[in-house]
Amino acid sequence: MTTTPQFAQHWLRWSQIGALMIGVVVLATGVFVGVRLAADDDSDAADPSAAYGMSHVHGLGLNPADGSLIVATHNGTFRIPADSEDAERLGDSLQDTMGFTVVGPDHFLGS
């Protein structure tokens, strides 16, 4: 079998993308170890969203606008700033975000 230079270039590019994706997963796993996964016991009982933290992650994406990690979960969507380990809820929805993708700076699609 003869390998063409074009095939080699495509293979190299896809292997780089694969390595990047593995790096994102490893980074996200490390961040989640340090992130509080549930609200504190002293959370405001009047705010129902305070009772639910990040759990059962369905999607991860890096926001090109600021490098923050966007996390789509069973309990809504969260943002972890690039310079922090603290997650903050995006909006007030508790929706179960099953599908998620970043389509541009500060532009996300979820279902």
Backbone as CSV, one residue per row, in Angstrom:
resi,resn,N_x,N_y,N_z,CA_x,CA_y,CA_z,C_x,C_y,C_z
1,MET,0.846,-1.182,0.000,0.000,0.000,0.000,0.890,1.243,0.000
2,THR,0.586,2.159,-0.865,1.347,3.395,-0.980,0.616,4.506,-0.239
3,THR,1.333,5.233,0.578,0.753,6.346,1.321,1.049,7.628,0.566
4,THR,-0.006,8.365,0.253,0.176,9.627,-0.453,0.476,10.738,0.535
5,PRO,1.200,11.767,0.108,1.466,12.900,1.002,0.172,13.533,1.512
6,GLN,-0.859,13.575,0.670,-2.127,14.167,1.092,-2.750,13.350,2.228
7,PHE,-2.724,12.016,2.106,-3.245,11.157,3.169,-2.475,11.393,4.463
8,ALA,-1.147,11.479,4.348,-0.315,11.699,5.530,-0.657,13.031,6.192
9,GLN,-0.897,14.072,5.399,-1.268,15.373,5.969,-2.601,15.288,6.692
10,HIS,-3.585,14.605,6.085,-4.896,14.467,6.726,-4.787,13.658,8.010
11,TRP,-4.014,12.586,7.969,-3.859,11.751,9.149,-3.200,12.538,10.274
12,LEU,-2.169,13.315,9.946,-1.488,14.130,10.942,-2.452,15.146,11.549
13,ARG,-3.248,15.802,10.705,-4.199,16.804,11.195,-5.232,16.166,12.122
14,TRP,-5.794,15.019,11.735,-6.796,14.354,12.572,-6.187,13.826,13.866
15,SER,-4.929,13.398,13.835,-4.291,12.946,15.067,-4.048,14.125,16.007
16,GLN,-3.750,15.307,15.449,-3.586,16.504,16.283,-4.919,16.898,16.918
17,ILE,-5.985,16.828,16.137,-7.315,17.145,16.669,-7.681,16.152,17.764
18,GLY,-7.398,14.875,17.543,-7.672,13.851,18.557,-6.892,14.118,19.834
19,ALA,-5.635,14.468,19.701,-4.815,14.773,20.881,-5.357,15.992,21.615
20,LEU,-5.811,17.001,20.882,-6.402,18.188,21.498,-7.663,17.815,22.277
21,MET,-8.514,16.988,21.685,-9.749,16.583,22.360,-9.451,15.793,23.629
22,ILE,-8.462,14.914,23.570,-8.068,14.167,24.772,-7.567,15.136,25.833
23,GLY,-6.805,16.135,25.418,-6.315,17.142,26.366,-7.451,17.913,27.012
24,VAL,-8.483,18.264,26.237,-9.643,18.981,26.788,-10.348,18.111,27.814
25,VAL,-10.529,16.829,27.507,-11.196,15.926,28.447,-10.386,15.782,29.725
26,VAL,-9.071,15.635,29.602,-8.215,15.515,30.785,-8.272,16.800,31.606
27,LEU,-8.210,17.955,30.942,-8.299,19.235,31.636,-9.637,19.376,32.361
28,ALA,-10.715,19.052,31.661,-12.042,19.164,32.262,-12.181,18.235,33.463
29,THR,-11.636,17.033,33.357,-11.695,16.097,34.479,-10.950,16.667,35.673
30,GLY,-9.790,17.241,35.430,-9.024,17.848,36.511,-9.750,19.028,37.137
31,VAL,-10.411,19.825,36.318,-11.157,20.971,36.834,-12.317,20.491,37.691
32,PHE,-13.019,19.448,37.228,-14.180,18.961,37.976,-13.802,18.407,39.328
33,VAL,-12.589,17.893,39.467,-12.157,17.388,40.762,-12.139,18.531,41.777
34,GLY,-11.757,19.723,41.330,-11.658,20.862,42.233,-12.907,21.716,42.314
35,VAL,-13.909,21.441,41.496,-15.108,22.269,41.458,-16.164,21.710,42.397
36,ARG,-16.820,22.578,43.092,-17.921,22.165,43.963,-19.060,21.672,43.086
37,LEU,-19.500,20.415,43.283,-20.508,19.814,42.429,-21.932,20.054,42.913
38,ALA,-22.105,20.541,44.095,-23.451,20.805,44.607,-23.433,22.119,45.374
39,ALA,-24.576,22.699,45.557,-24.675,23.971,46.282,-24.332,23.761,47.750
40,ASP,-23.847,24.840,48.411,-23.559,24.779,49.839,-24.839,24.551,50.627
41,ASP,-24.693,24.023,51.854,-25.852,23.797,52.721,-26.555,25.093,53.084
42,ASP,-25.838,26.221,53.047,-26.437,27.505,53.425,-26.985,28.250,52.211
43,SER,-27.301,27.538,51.127,-27.830,28.191,49.937,-29.229,28.732,50.203
44,ASP,-29.624,29.700,49.421,-30.916,30.361,49.571,-32.042,29.406,49.163
45,ALA,-32.875,28.998,50.112,-33.958,28.044,49.848,-34.993,28.631,48.891
46,ALA,-35.084,29.967,48.785,-36.056,30.590,47.890,-35.637,30.465,46.428
47,ASP,-34.393,30.156,46.165,-33.881,30.020,44.806,-33.741,28.537,44.475
48,PRO,-34.690,27.963,43.711,-34.620,26.525,43.446,-33.380,26.113,42.665
49,SER,-32.824,27.019,41.856,-31.634,26.654,41.089,-30.420,26.480,41.990
50,ALA,-30.444,27.069,43.195,-29.317,26.952,44.111,-29.180,25.533,44.650
51,ALA,-30.253,24.761,44.622,-30.221,23.404,45.154,-29.585,22.415,44.179
52,TYR,-29.358,22.816,42.941,-28.834,21.906,41.934,-27.508,22.406,41.390
53,GLY,-26.506,21.568,41.485,-25.207,21.905,40.928,-24.965,21.108,39.659
54,MET,-23.718,21.061,39.244,-23.376,20.305,38.040,-23.408,18.812,38.346
55,SER,-24.057,18.078,37.481,-24.049,16.623,37.581,-24.347,16.035,36.213
56,HIS,-23.909,14.850,35.984,-24.154,14.115,34.734,-23.931,15.021,33.516
57,VAL,-22.686,15.246,33.222,-22.290,16.143,32.133,-22.602,15.522,30.778
58,HIS,-23.247,16.302,29.909,-23.581,15.852,28.558,-22.721,16.504,27.493
59,GLY,-22.140,17.649,27.793,-21.338,18.321,26.787,-20.366,19.300,27.403
60,LEU,-19.226,19.456,26.738,-18.196,20.406,27.150,-17.772,21.201,25.929
61,GLY,-17.461,22.468,26.141,-16.957,23.282,25.049,-16.176,24.461,25.584
62,LEU,-15.188,24.901,24.820,-14.415,26.084,25.191,-14.978,27.283,24.442
63,ASN,-15.308,28.335,25.185,-15.829,29.562,24.598,-14.654,30.342,24.001
64,PRO,-14.636,30.521,22.676,-13.520,31.250,22.064,-13.439,32.713,22.495
65,ALA,-14.512,33.255,23.045,-14.510,34.659,23.457,-13.587,34.906,24.640
66,ASP,-13.555,33.946,25.590,-12.771,34.194,26.798,-12.042,32.961,27.329
67,GLY,-12.120,31.831,26.633,-11.427,30.623,27.068,-12.107,29.890,28.205
68,SER,-13.316,30.308,28.583,-14.016,29.631,29.673,-14.537,28.282,29.193
69,LEU,-14.687,27.360,30.154,-15.223,26.036,29.865,-16.736,26.092,30.079
70,ILE,-17.513,25.710,29.070,-18.967,25.670,29.165,-19.351,24.210,29.384
71,VAL,-20.191,23.955,30.402,-20.550,22.603,30.800,-22.061,22.441,30.719
72,ALA,-22.526,21.573,29.835,-23.954,21.284,29.692,-24.269,20.039,30.525
73,THR,-25.270,20.143,31.425,-25.561,19.058,32.364,-27.051,18.744,32.427
74,HIS,-27.386,17.787,33.291,-28.785,17.469,33.586,-29.502,18.642,34.257
75,ASN,-28.749,19.500,34.910,-29.335,20.580,35.718,-29.057,21.964,35.162
76,GLY,-28.909,22.090,33.869,-28.648,23.383,33.257,-27.245,23.464,32.686
77,THR,-26.867,24.667,32.291,-25.566,24.901,31.674,-24.753,25.829,32.577
78,PHE,-23.468,25.527,32.705,-22.586,26.251,33.611,-21.367,26.762,32.860
79,ARG,-20.735,27.780,33.430,-19.515,28.370,32.883,-18.448,28.336,33.965
80,ILE,-17.249,27.865,33.595,-16.101,27.898,34.499,-15.065,28.798,33.838
81,PRO,-14.843,29.995,34.403,-13.869,30.917,33.804,-12.480,30.286,33.697
82,ALA,-11.710,30.722,32.717,-10.372,30.174,32.479,-9.449,30.375,33.675
83,ASP,-9.685,31.405,34.472,-8.800,31.708,35.599,-9.411,31.341,36.945
84,SER,-10.375,30.422,36.957,-11.069,30.070,38.192,-11.466,28.605,38.179
85,GLU,-11.848,28.101,39.329,-12.384,26.753,39.438,-13.843,26.787,39.882
86,ASP,-14.426,27.984,39.959,-15.802,28.141,40.421,-16.760,28.150,39.238
87,ALA,-17.741,27.267,39.292,-18.745,27.192,38.234,-19.870,28.179,38.524
88,GLU,-20.378,28.798,37.452,-21.528,29.693,37.593,-22.581,29.271,36.574
89,ARG,-23.819,29.265,37.000,-24.917,28.874,36.123,-25.124,29.947,35.058
90,LEU,-25.357,29.508,33.812,-25.726,30.419,32.729,-27.249,30.496,32.697
91,GLY,-27.792,31.658,32.967,-29.244,31.820,32.994,-29.841,31.192,34.230
92,ASP,-31.166,31.033,34.224,-31.832,30.458,35.388,-32.535,29.141,35.068
93,SER,-32.241,28.564,33.924,-32.880,27.325,33.494,-32.268,26.110,34.184
94,LEU,-33.131,25.167,34.527,-32.678,23.880,35.059,-32.829,22.787,34.005
95,GLN,-32.896,23.185,32.738,-33.140,22.217,31.670,-32.060,21.153,31.612
96,ASP,-32.439,19.966,31.169,-31.521,18.859,30.939,-30.954,19.030,29.533
97,THR,-29.778,19.622,29.441,-29.165,19.920,28.139,-28.501,18.655,27.609
98,MET,-29.192,17.967,26.686,-28.711,16.680,26.174,-27.656,16.856,25.084
99,GLY,-27.891,17.755,24.152,-26.925,18.014,23.089,-26.353,19.404,23.272
100,PHE,-25.077,19.575,22.974,-24.451,20.885,23.188,-23.271,21.048,22.246
101,THR,-23.137,22.268,21.709,-21.966,22.593,20.899,-21.711,24.093,20.951
102,VAL,-20.463,24.468,20.773,-20.064,25.874,20.674,-19.983,26.183,19.183
103,VAL,-20.696,27.231,18.744,-20.676,27.581,17.324,-19.943,28.889,17.053
104,GLY,-19.486,29.559,18.109,-18.730,30.794,17.954,-18.540,31.461,19.301
105,PRO,-17.860,32.596,19.323,-17.664,33.320,20.576,-19.005,33.678,21.219
106,ASP,-19.207,33.234,22.451,-20.439,33.474,23.209,-21.686,33.004,22.462
107,HIS,-21.563,31.980,21.628,-22.674,31.475,20.838,-22.704,29.948,20.945
108,PHE,-23.759,29.432,21.618,-23.866,28.019,21.912,-25.219,27.486,21.444
109,LEU,-25.243,26.197,21.135,-26.502,25.539,20.792,-26.668,24.354,21.731
110,GLY,-27.876,24.189,22.245,-28.169,23.055,23.123,-29.595,22.596,22.895
111,SER,-29.874,21.388,23.331,-31.223,20.861,23.195,-31.698,20.284,24.508
